[in-house]
Coordinates of C-alpha atoms and ligand atoms in Angstrom, one line a residue:
M31 CA 4.1 -33.9 1.4
L32 CA 3.6 -30.2 0.6
D33 CA 4.5 -29.4 4.2
D34 CA 7.9 -31.0 3.7
L35 CA 8.4 -28.9 0.7
N36 CA 7.3 -25.7 2.4
H37 CA 10.7 -24.8 3.6
G38 CA 13.4 -23.1 1.6
I39 CA 11.1 -22.2 -1.3
D40 CA 10.6 -18.6 -2.4
W41 CA 6.9 -19.0 -3.1
Q42 CA 6.4 -15.5 -4.4
A43 CA 9.3 -15.7 -6.9
L44 CA 8.2 -19.1 -8.0
D45 CA 4.6 -18.1 -8.4
A46 CA 5.7 -15.0 -10.4
A47 CA 7.9 -17.1 -12.6
H48 CA 5.2 -19.6 -13.8
H49 CA 1.7 -19.0 -12.5
F50 CA -0.6 -16.8 -14.6
H51 CA -3.5 -15.7 -12.4
P52 CA -7.1 -15.0 -13.2
F53 CA -8.3 -11.3 -13.2
T54 CA -4.8 -10.0 -12.3
D55 CA -2.5 -7.2 -13.5
H56 CA 0.6 -9.3 -13.4
K57 CA 3.1 -6.5 -13.5
E58 CA 1.5 -5.0 -10.4
L59 CA 1.3 -8.4 -8.7
H60 CA 5.0 -9.1 -9.3
E61 CA 5.9 -5.8 -7.8
Q62 CA 3.8 -6.3 -4.7
G63 CA 4.1 -10.0 -4.2
V64 CA 1.4 -12.6 -3.9
R65 CA -0.1 -13.8 -0.6
L66 CA 0.3 -17.6 0.0
I67 CA -2.7 -19.1 1.7
T68 CA -1.6 -22.3 3.4
S69 CA -4.6 -23.6 5.4
A70 CA -8.0 -22.7 6.6
E71 CA -10.6 -23.9 9.1
G72 CA -14.1 -22.6 9.9
V73 CA -14.2 -18.9 8.8
Y74 CA -10.4 -18.4 9.1
L75 CA -7.6 -18.4 6.5
H76 CA -4.0 -18.8 7.4
D77 CA -1.2 -17.4 5.2
S78 CA 2.5 -18.1 5.0
N79 CA 3.4 -15.0 7.1
G80 CA 1.5 -16.4 10.0
N81 CA -1.5 -14.1 9.6
K82 CA -5.0 -15.4 10.6
I83 CA -7.6 -13.7 8.4
M84 CA -11.4 -13.9 8.8
D85 CA -12.8 -14.7 5.4
G86 CA -15.6 -12.2 4.9
M87 CA -16.0 -13.4 1.3
A88 CA -16.3 -17.2 1.8
G89 CA -13.5 -17.5 -0.8
L90 CA -15.2 -16.3 -3.9
W91 CA -18.7 -16.4 -2.4
C92 CA -18.6 -20.2 -2.4
V93 CA -17.4 -21.7 0.9
A94 CA -20.9 -21.8 2.5
A95 CA -20.2 -24.7 4.9
G96 CA -16.9 -23.2 6.1
Y97 CA -13.3 -24.6 5.7
G98 CA -11.7 -27.8 6.9
R99 CA -14.8 -30.0 7.0
Q100 CA -13.9 -33.7 7.4
D101 CA -17.4 -34.8 6.4
L102 CA -16.9 -33.3 2.9
V103 CA -13.4 -34.8 2.7
E104 CA -14.8 -38.2 3.6
A105 CA -17.6 -37.9 1.1
A106 CA -15.0 -37.2 -1.6
T107 CA -12.5 -40.0 -0.6
K108 CA -15.3 -42.6 -0.3
Q109 CA -16.6 -41.8 -3.7
M110 CA -13.1 -41.6 -5.2
S111 CA -12.3 -45.1 -4.0
K112 CA -15.5 -46.5 -5.4
L113 CA -15.7 -44.7 -8.7
A114 CA -13.4 -41.8 -9.3
Y115 CA -14.7 -41.0 -12.8
Y116 CA -16.8 -42.1 -15.6
N117 CA -18.5 -40.0 -18.2
T118 CA -22.2 -39.4 -18.6
F119 CA -22.2 -39.1 -22.4
F120 CA -22.9 -42.5 -23.9
K121 CA -26.0 -43.8 -22.2
T122 CA -24.2 -44.1 -18.9
T123 CA -24.7 -42.5 -15.5
N124 CA -23.5 -42.7 -11.9
E125 CA -25.1 -42.9 -8.5
P126 CA -24.1 -39.5 -7.1
A127 CA -25.1 -37.6 -10.3
V128 CA -28.6 -39.2 -10.3
L129 CA -29.1 -38.5 -6.6
L130 CA -27.9 -35.0 -6.8
A131 CA -30.1 -34.2 -9.8
Q132 CA -33.0 -35.5 -7.8
K133 CA -32.0 -33.5 -4.7
I134 CA -31.6 -30.3 -6.6
S135 CA -35.0 -30.7 -8.3
Q136 CA -36.5 -31.2 -4.8
I137 CA -35.2 -28.0 -3.4
A138 CA -35.7 -26.0 -6.6
P139 CA -38.9 -24.0 -7.4
E140 CA -41.8 -26.0 -8.6
G141 CA -41.6 -27.1 -12.2
F142 CA -37.8 -27.5 -12.3
E143 CA -37.3 -31.2 -12.7
H144 CA -34.2 -31.4 -15.0
V145 CA -30.6 -30.6 -14.1
F146 CA -27.5 -30.5 -16.4
F147 CA -24.1 -30.6 -14.7
A148 CA -20.9 -28.8 -15.6
C149 CA -17.8 -27.7 -13.7
S150 CA -18.1 -24.0 -13.3
G151 CA -20.6 -21.2 -13.1
S152 CA -19.3 -19.9 -16.5
E153 CA -20.0 -23.3 -18.1
A154 CA -23.5 -23.4 -16.6
V155 CA -24.2 -19.9 -18.0
D156 CA -22.7 -20.8 -21.3
S157 CA -25.0 -23.9 -21.3
A158 CA -28.1 -21.9 -20.5
L159 CA -27.4 -19.3 -23.2
R160 CA -26.9 -22.0 -25.8
T161 CA -30.0 -23.9 -24.5
A162 CA -32.1 -20.7 -24.9
R163 CA -31.1 -20.5 -28.5
V164 CA -31.6 -24.2 -29.2
Y165 CA -35.0 -24.0 -27.6
W166 CA -36.2 -21.3 -30.0
Q167 CA -34.5 -23.0 -32.9
T168 CA -36.3 -26.2 -32.1
L169 CA -39.6 -24.3 -32.1
G170 CA -38.8 -22.9 -35.6
K171 CA -37.8 -19.4 -34.4
P172 CA -34.0 -19.4 -35.0
E173 CA -34.0 -15.6 -35.3
K174 CA -34.8 -15.3 -31.6
K175 CA -31.2 -15.2 -30.4
I176 CA -30.3 -11.9 -28.8
I177 CA -29.5 -12.1 -25.1
I178 CA -30.3 -9.1 -22.9
G179 CA -28.2 -8.6 -19.8
R180 CA -27.3 -5.7 -17.5
E181 CA -24.5 -3.3 -16.9
Y182 CA -22.3 -4.5 -14.0
G183 CA -23.8 -8.0 -14.5
Y184 CA -21.3 -10.9 -14.1
H185 CA -22.0 -14.2 -15.8
G186 CA -18.5 -15.7 -15.8
S187 CA -15.5 -15.5 -18.0
T188 CA -16.1 -17.7 -21.0
T189 CA -16.5 -15.7 -24.1
L190 CA -20.3 -16.0 -24.0
G191 CA -20.4 -15.3 -20.3
A192 CA -18.3 -12.2 -20.7
S193 CA -20.5 -11.1 -23.5
A194 CA -23.7 -11.6 -21.5
G195 CA -22.2 -9.7 -18.5
G196 CA -21.9 -6.0 -18.3
M197 CA -18.3 -5.6 -17.5
K198 CA -16.8 -3.1 -20.0
D199 CA -13.2 -4.2 -19.5
M200 CA -14.2 -7.8 -20.3
H201 CA -16.0 -6.8 -23.5
R202 CA -13.0 -4.8 -24.5
Q203 CA -10.8 -7.9 -24.1
G204 CA -12.6 -10.2 -26.5
G205 CA -15.8 -10.8 -24.6
D206 CA -18.0 -9.1 -27.1
M207 CA -19.8 -11.7 -29.2
P208 CA -22.6 -10.4 -31.4
N209 CA -26.3 -10.6 -30.3
F210 CA -25.6 -9.5 -26.7
V211 CA -26.9 -6.2 -25.2
Q212 CA -27.0 -4.7 -21.7
V213 CA -29.4 -2.4 -20.0
L214 CA -29.5 -0.3 -16.8
P215 CA -29.0 -2.4 -13.6
P216 CA -31.5 -1.9 -10.7
Y217 CA -28.7 -0.2 -8.7
W218 CA -30.8 2.4 -6.8
Y219 CA -27.9 3.7 -4.6
G220 CA -25.7 4.5 -7.6
K221 CA -28.2 5.2 -10.4
G222 CA -31.5 6.0 -8.8
G223 CA -31.1 9.8 -8.6
Q224 CA -34.1 11.5 -7.0
M225 CA -36.4 8.5 -7.5
S226 CA -37.5 6.4 -4.6
P227 CA -36.2 2.8 -4.7
E228 CA -39.7 1.5 -5.6
E229 CA -40.0 4.0 -8.5
F230 CA -36.5 3.2 -9.7
G231 CA -37.1 -0.5 -9.5
L232 CA -40.0 -0.1 -12.0
Y233 CA -38.0 2.3 -14.1
A234 CA -35.0 -0.1 -14.4
A235 CA -37.3 -3.0 -15.3
K236 CA -39.0 -0.9 -18.0
E237 CA -35.6 -0.4 -19.6
V238 CA -35.7 -4.1 -20.4
E239 CA -39.1 -3.6 -22.1
K240 CA -37.8 -0.6 -24.0
K241 CA -34.9 -2.7 -25.2
I242 CA -37.1 -5.6 -26.3
L243 CA -39.3 -3.2 -28.3
E244 CA -36.3 -1.6 -29.9
L245 CA -34.8 -5.0 -30.9
G246 CA -38.1 -6.6 -31.7
A247 CA -39.3 -9.4 -29.4
E248 CA -39.0 -11.8 -32.4
N249 CA -35.2 -11.4 -32.2
V250 CA -34.8 -11.8 -28.5
A251 CA -34.1 -15.2 -26.9
A252 CA -33.6 -14.4 -23.3
F253 CA -33.1 -12.0 -20.5
I254 CA -30.3 -13.1 -18.0
G255 CA -29.9 -11.5 -14.6
E256 CA -28.5 -12.4 -11.2
P257 CA -31.2 -12.1 -8.5
I258 CA -28.6 -9.9 -6.7
Q259 CA -25.7 -8.7 -8.8
G260 CA -22.8 -10.0 -6.9
A261 CA -19.4 -9.1 -8.4
G262 CA -20.9 -5.9 -9.8
G263 CA -21.3 -4.6 -6.2
V264 CA -24.0 -6.6 -4.4
L265 CA -26.7 -4.6 -6.2
I266 CA -30.0 -5.5 -4.5
P267 CA -33.0 -4.7 -6.7
P268 CA -35.9 -2.7 -5.1
E269 CA -38.8 -5.1 -4.5
T270 CA -40.7 -3.6 -7.5
Y271 CA -38.1 -4.9 -10.0
W272 CA -38.4 -8.6 -10.4
P273 CA -42.2 -8.8 -10.5
E274 CA -42.1 -6.4 -13.4
I275 CA -39.3 -8.4 -15.1
N276 CA -41.6 -11.5 -14.7
R277 CA -44.4 -9.6 -16.5
I278 CA -42.2 -8.3 -19.3
C279 CA -40.6 -11.7 -20.1
K280 CA -44.0 -13.4 -20.1
Q281 CA -45.7 -10.7 -22.2
Y282 CA -43.0 -10.7 -24.9
D283 CA -42.3 -14.4 -24.8
I284 CA -38.7 -14.1 -23.7
L285 CA -37.0 -16.8 -21.7
L286 CA -35.9 -15.6 -18.2
I287 CA -32.6 -17.0 -17.0
A288 CA -31.8 -16.4 -13.3
D289 CA -28.0 -16.6 -12.7
E290 CA -28.0 -18.0 -9.2
V291 CA -24.3 -18.8 -9.1
I292 CA -23.9 -16.7 -6.0
C293 CA -27.5 -16.6 -4.6
G294 CA -28.2 -20.3 -5.0
Y295 CA -28.0 -22.7 -2.0
G296 CA -28.8 -20.5 0.8
R297 CA -26.9 -17.2 0.6
T298 CA -30.1 -15.1 0.8
G299 CA -31.7 -17.1 3.6
K300 CA -33.8 -19.0 1.0
W301 CA -32.6 -21.9 -1.1
F302 CA -32.5 -19.7 -4.2
G303 CA -32.6 -15.9 -4.9
T304 CA -35.5 -16.8 -7.1
D305 CA -37.5 -17.8 -3.9
Y306 CA -36.5 -14.6 -2.1
F307 CA -37.6 -12.3 -4.9
G308 CA -40.4 -14.3 -6.4
I309 CA -38.7 -14.6 -9.8
K310 CA -40.3 -16.9 -12.3
P311 CA -37.3 -18.1 -14.4
D312 CA -37.2 -20.7 -17.2
M313 CA -33.6 -21.6 -16.4
M314 CA -31.4 -21.2 -13.4
T315 CA -27.6 -21.4 -13.3
T316 CA -26.0 -22.5 -10.0
A317 CA -22.4 -23.3 -8.9
K318 CA -20.3 -21.8 -6.0
G319 CA -22.3 -22.8 -2.9
L320 CA -23.3 -26.2 -4.4
T321 CA -20.1 -27.8 -3.2
S322 CA -19.0 -25.0 -0.8
G323 CA -16.0 -24.8 -3.2
Y324 CA -14.5 -28.2 -2.1
L325 CA -14.7 -29.4 -5.7
P326 CA -15.7 -27.7 -9.0
L327 CA -19.3 -28.3 -9.9
S328 CA -22.1 -26.4 -11.5
A329 CA -25.7 -27.2 -12.3
M330 CA -28.0 -25.7 -14.9
L331 CA -31.7 -26.2 -14.2
M332 CA -34.5 -26.1 -16.8
N333 CA -38.1 -25.8 -16.1
N334 CA -40.6 -28.1 -17.7
R335 CA -41.4 -25.7 -20.5
V336 CA -37.7 -25.7 -21.7
A337 CA -37.0 -29.3 -20.8
D338 CA -40.0 -30.7 -22.6
V339 CA -38.8 -29.1 -25.9
L340 CA -35.2 -30.1 -25.4
I341 CA -36.1 -33.7 -24.4
N342 CA -38.9 -34.4 -26.8
E343 CA -38.2 -32.3 -29.9
T344 CA -34.6 -31.2 -30.3
G345 CA -33.1 -34.6 -31.1
E346 CA -29.5 -34.9 -30.1
Y347 CA -28.3 -31.7 -28.3
Y348 CA -24.6 -31.5 -29.2
H349 CA -23.4 -30.1 -25.9
G350 CA -21.7 -31.4 -22.8
F351 CA -18.4 -31.7 -20.9
T352 CA -16.0 -34.5 -20.1
Y353 CA -16.7 -33.9 -16.4
S354 CA -20.5 -33.4 -16.6
G355 CA -21.9 -35.2 -13.6
H356 CA -18.5 -35.9 -12.2
P357 CA -19.2 -38.6 -9.5
V358 CA -16.8 -37.2 -6.8
S359 CA -18.0 -33.6 -7.2
C360 CA -21.6 -34.8 -7.1
A361 CA -20.9 -36.8 -4.0
V362 CA -19.4 -33.8 -2.3
A363 CA -22.4 -31.6 -3.3
L364 CA -24.8 -34.2 -1.9
K365 CA -23.0 -34.1 1.4
N366 CA -22.8 -30.3 1.3
L367 CA -26.5 -29.9 0.8
E368 CA -27.1 -32.3 3.6
I369 CA -24.9 -30.1 5.8
L370 CA -26.8 -27.0 4.8
E371 CA -30.1 -28.7 5.7
N372 CA -29.0 -30.4 8.9
E373 CA -27.3 -27.4 10.4
K374 CA -30.1 -25.1 9.3
L375 CA -27.6 -22.9 7.5
V376 CA -30.1 -21.7 4.9
E377 CA -32.8 -20.4 7.3
G378 CA -30.0 -19.3 9.7
A379 CA -28.6 -16.9 7.1
T380 CA -31.6 -14.5 7.6
A381 CA -31.0 -13.8 11.3
K382 CA -27.2 -13.9 11.0
G383 CA -27.3 -11.5 8.1
A384 CA -29.6 -9.1 10.0
L385 CA -27.2 -9.2 13.0
L386 CA -24.2 -8.6 10.8
R387 CA -25.8 -5.6 9.2
E388 CA -26.9 -4.3 12.6
K389 CA -23.4 -4.7 14.0
L390 CA -21.8 -3.1 10.9
N391 CA -24.2 -0.2 11.1
E392 CA -23.2 0.4 14.7
A393 CA -19.5 0.0 13.9
V394 CA -19.2 2.1 10.8
G395 CA -22.6 3.5 9.9
D396 CA -22.0 7.0 11.4
L397 CA -18.7 7.5 9.6
P398 CA -19.0 10.4 7.0
I399 CA -17.5 8.1 4.3
V400 CA -20.2 5.4 4.7
G401 CA -23.2 5.9 2.5
E402 CA -25.2 2.7 3.0
V403 CA -25.0 -0.7 4.6
R404 CA -27.2 -3.1 2.7
G405 CA -27.8 -6.9 2.4
V406 CA -30.0 -9.9 2.1
G407 CA -29.2 -12.9 4.2
L408 CA -25.4 -13.3 4.3
I409 CA -24.6 -11.2 1.2
G410 CA -24.1 -7.5 1.5
A411 CA -22.2 -4.3 0.7
I412 CA -21.1 -1.1 2.2
E413 CA -21.0 2.0 0.0
L414 CA -18.1 4.4 0.5
T415 CA -19.1 8.0 -0.3
A416 CA -17.7 11.5 -0.6
D417 CA -21.1 12.9 0.5
K418 CA -23.6 10.8 2.5
R419 CA -26.6 13.0 1.8
T420 CA -26.3 13.2 -2.0
R421 CA -24.8 9.6 -2.4
K422 CA -21.9 11.1 -4.3
F423 CA -19.0 8.8 -5.2
F424 CA -15.3 9.7 -4.7
E425 CA -13.3 11.0 -7.7
K426 CA -11.3 8.2 -9.4
N427 CA -13.8 5.6 -8.4
G428 CA -12.2 2.5 -7.0
R429 CA -9.3 4.2 -5.3
V430 CA -10.8 4.6 -1.8
G431 CA -12.3 1.1 -2.1
A432 CA -8.8 -0.3 -2.7
I433 CA -7.5 1.6 0.3
C434 CA -10.3 0.3 2.5
R435 CA -9.8 -3.3 1.3
D436 CA -6.1 -3.1 2.2
H437 CA -7.0 -1.8 5.7
C438 CA -9.5 -4.6 6.1
I439 CA -6.9 -7.3 5.3
R440 CA -4.3 -5.6 7.5
N441 CA -6.8 -5.8 10.3
G442 CA -7.5 -9.5 9.8
L443 CA -10.7 -9.3 7.7
M444 CA -10.9 -10.4 4.0
M445 CA -13.3 -8.1 2.2
R446 CA -13.5 -7.3 -1.5
A447 CA -13.9 -3.9 -3.2
T448 CA -15.9 -3.3 -6.4
R449 CA -15.4 0.3 -7.4
D450 CA -15.8 2.0 -3.9
T451 CA -18.3 -0.5 -2.8
M452 CA -17.1 -2.9 -0.1
L453 CA -18.6 -6.4 -0.4
F454 CA -19.1 -9.2 2.1
S455 CA -20.4 -12.8 1.9
P456 CA -19.0 -14.8 4.8
P457 CA -19.4 -18.6 5.2
L458 CA -23.0 -19.4 6.3
T459 CA -21.4 -21.1 9.4
I460 CA -20.3 -17.8 10.9
T461 CA -21.2 -17.6 14.6
E462 CA -22.5 -14.6 16.5
A463 CA -19.2 -14.2 18.3
E464 CA -17.5 -14.1 14.9
I465 CA -20.0 -11.6 13.6
E466 CA -19.1 -9.3 16.5
L467 CA -15.4 -9.7 15.6
F468 CA -16.2 -9.0 11.9
A469 CA -17.8 -5.7 12.8
A470 CA -14.9 -4.8 15.2
M471 CA -12.3 -5.4 12.5
A472 CA -14.4 -3.5 10.0
K473 CA -14.6 -0.6 12.4
K474 CA -10.8 -0.3 12.7
A475 CA -10.3 -0.6 8.9
F476 CA -13.0 1.9 8.0
E477 CA -11.8 4.4 10.6
A478 CA -8.3 4.1 9.1
T479 CA -9.7 4.6 5.7
Y480 CA -11.6 7.7 6.8
A481 CA -8.3 9.1 8.4
D482 CA -6.5 8.5 5.0
V483 CA -9.3 10.3 3.1
R484 CA -9.2 13.3 5.5
A485 CA -5.4 13.5 5.3
E486 CA -5.7 13.7 1.5
V487 CA -8.3 16.5 1.7
A488 CA -6.1 18.4 4.3
Q489 CA -3.1 18.5 1.9
Ligands
PLP521 C1 -18.8 -16.5 -10.2 C2 -20.0 -16.3 -11.1 C3 -20.1 -16.9 -12.4 C4 -18.9 -17.7 -12.9 O1 -18.6 -18.8 -12.2 P1 -17.2 -19.5 -12.4 O2 -17.3 -20.7 -11.5 O3 -16.2 -18.6 -11.9 O4 -17.1 -19.8 -13.8 C5 -21.2 -16.7 -13.1 N1 -22.2 -16.0 -12.6 C6 -22.2 -15.4 -11.4 C7 -23.4 -14.7 -11.0 C8 -21.1 -15.5 -10.6 O5 -21.0 -14.9 -9.5

């Protein structure tokens, strides 16, 4: 039907007239025009100008199983025909929600047996933050309500999520609820100075301890952190970081929330980032890869410590969403997790990621503007730098990143820039041949970026 309508419509003008986009400067967008994505299969996107673009970001970190999968489509239509919707509020449930909760608790770390469903990562985070406060309230410690997060942290765009995250622009625009604070992120490349990564990992973790002592542990409900900070620039903590955070949260009796919305469901080569880093969380928030983006769904996991209190002592918890446990989303998630298992996409991410970093290092590693290629499994980043040796950033941070991103897209590769850090997170289904092509396109784009930077300096 949409195909019939495709002709004779000025999609850009129509979009500009009525569609208000997320995270967008609309004036700028309307001047430049929007890109219309019309179809996708495997790791490739197609736009209305006939471009075929390799999706190096898996949409927004979510399309783990790749595009155009009929098995996911069938799982959705089958469930939709049988039971399209019913709520899970009033002592009712549905088959896919039950089975999915069971499946998630089977792949989750030991002691995680209870799962709450929502539609988005933001809602899962919001739920975890409220749950942390309700947990302490139930235990007679209502003053324990401050949430500690980190600069450059991203925990979604609800008002609580924005407040927990460390994005200054989001704080400025209303995402600044009281009782949220942020500390130094474990971003060695950008903030480590002369310290070794191991020293800096400990140093950054101890900043959390310092903050707890400053606020009083009796006032702090939880620490929230992404195992790897995704939107903030794929900041991979040194290996000393998470064990020290485990110790600190335990010592001061602070709940630890791992925001696994990106890392969860295989991106790191393990089911969860928590498994990769040995994190000992009390709650985990997951979304994106859960359905590979085919339908909206998120899951908030509680360990038995938290669940026992909420289930046995809180009484009614006045929290939930119309679409909590949506049967069609849950059916798609079940099929998606089956795909990740059957096609060994989780384990496969380790070797594929190593190959991708090796090829990217060969392709762009020697360029004077490339400071570092880093990654874990199939999530990674390339730092653009004005001076390789001192890890110096360019002036007007973000400008060269935007130039590089535009060259990438022009060369057929979708990458994203955070400041001057280029991010990648392709579908877990990417093949070796596609990895080679990814690196070849990156080479062209980064060389063009270097040429632009040199031309500016020469002026
Ligand atoms: C994307 C993301 C969220 C928010 O998820 P939405 O589905 O966009 O609400 C929360 N936390 C992390 C770590 C994310 O990457």
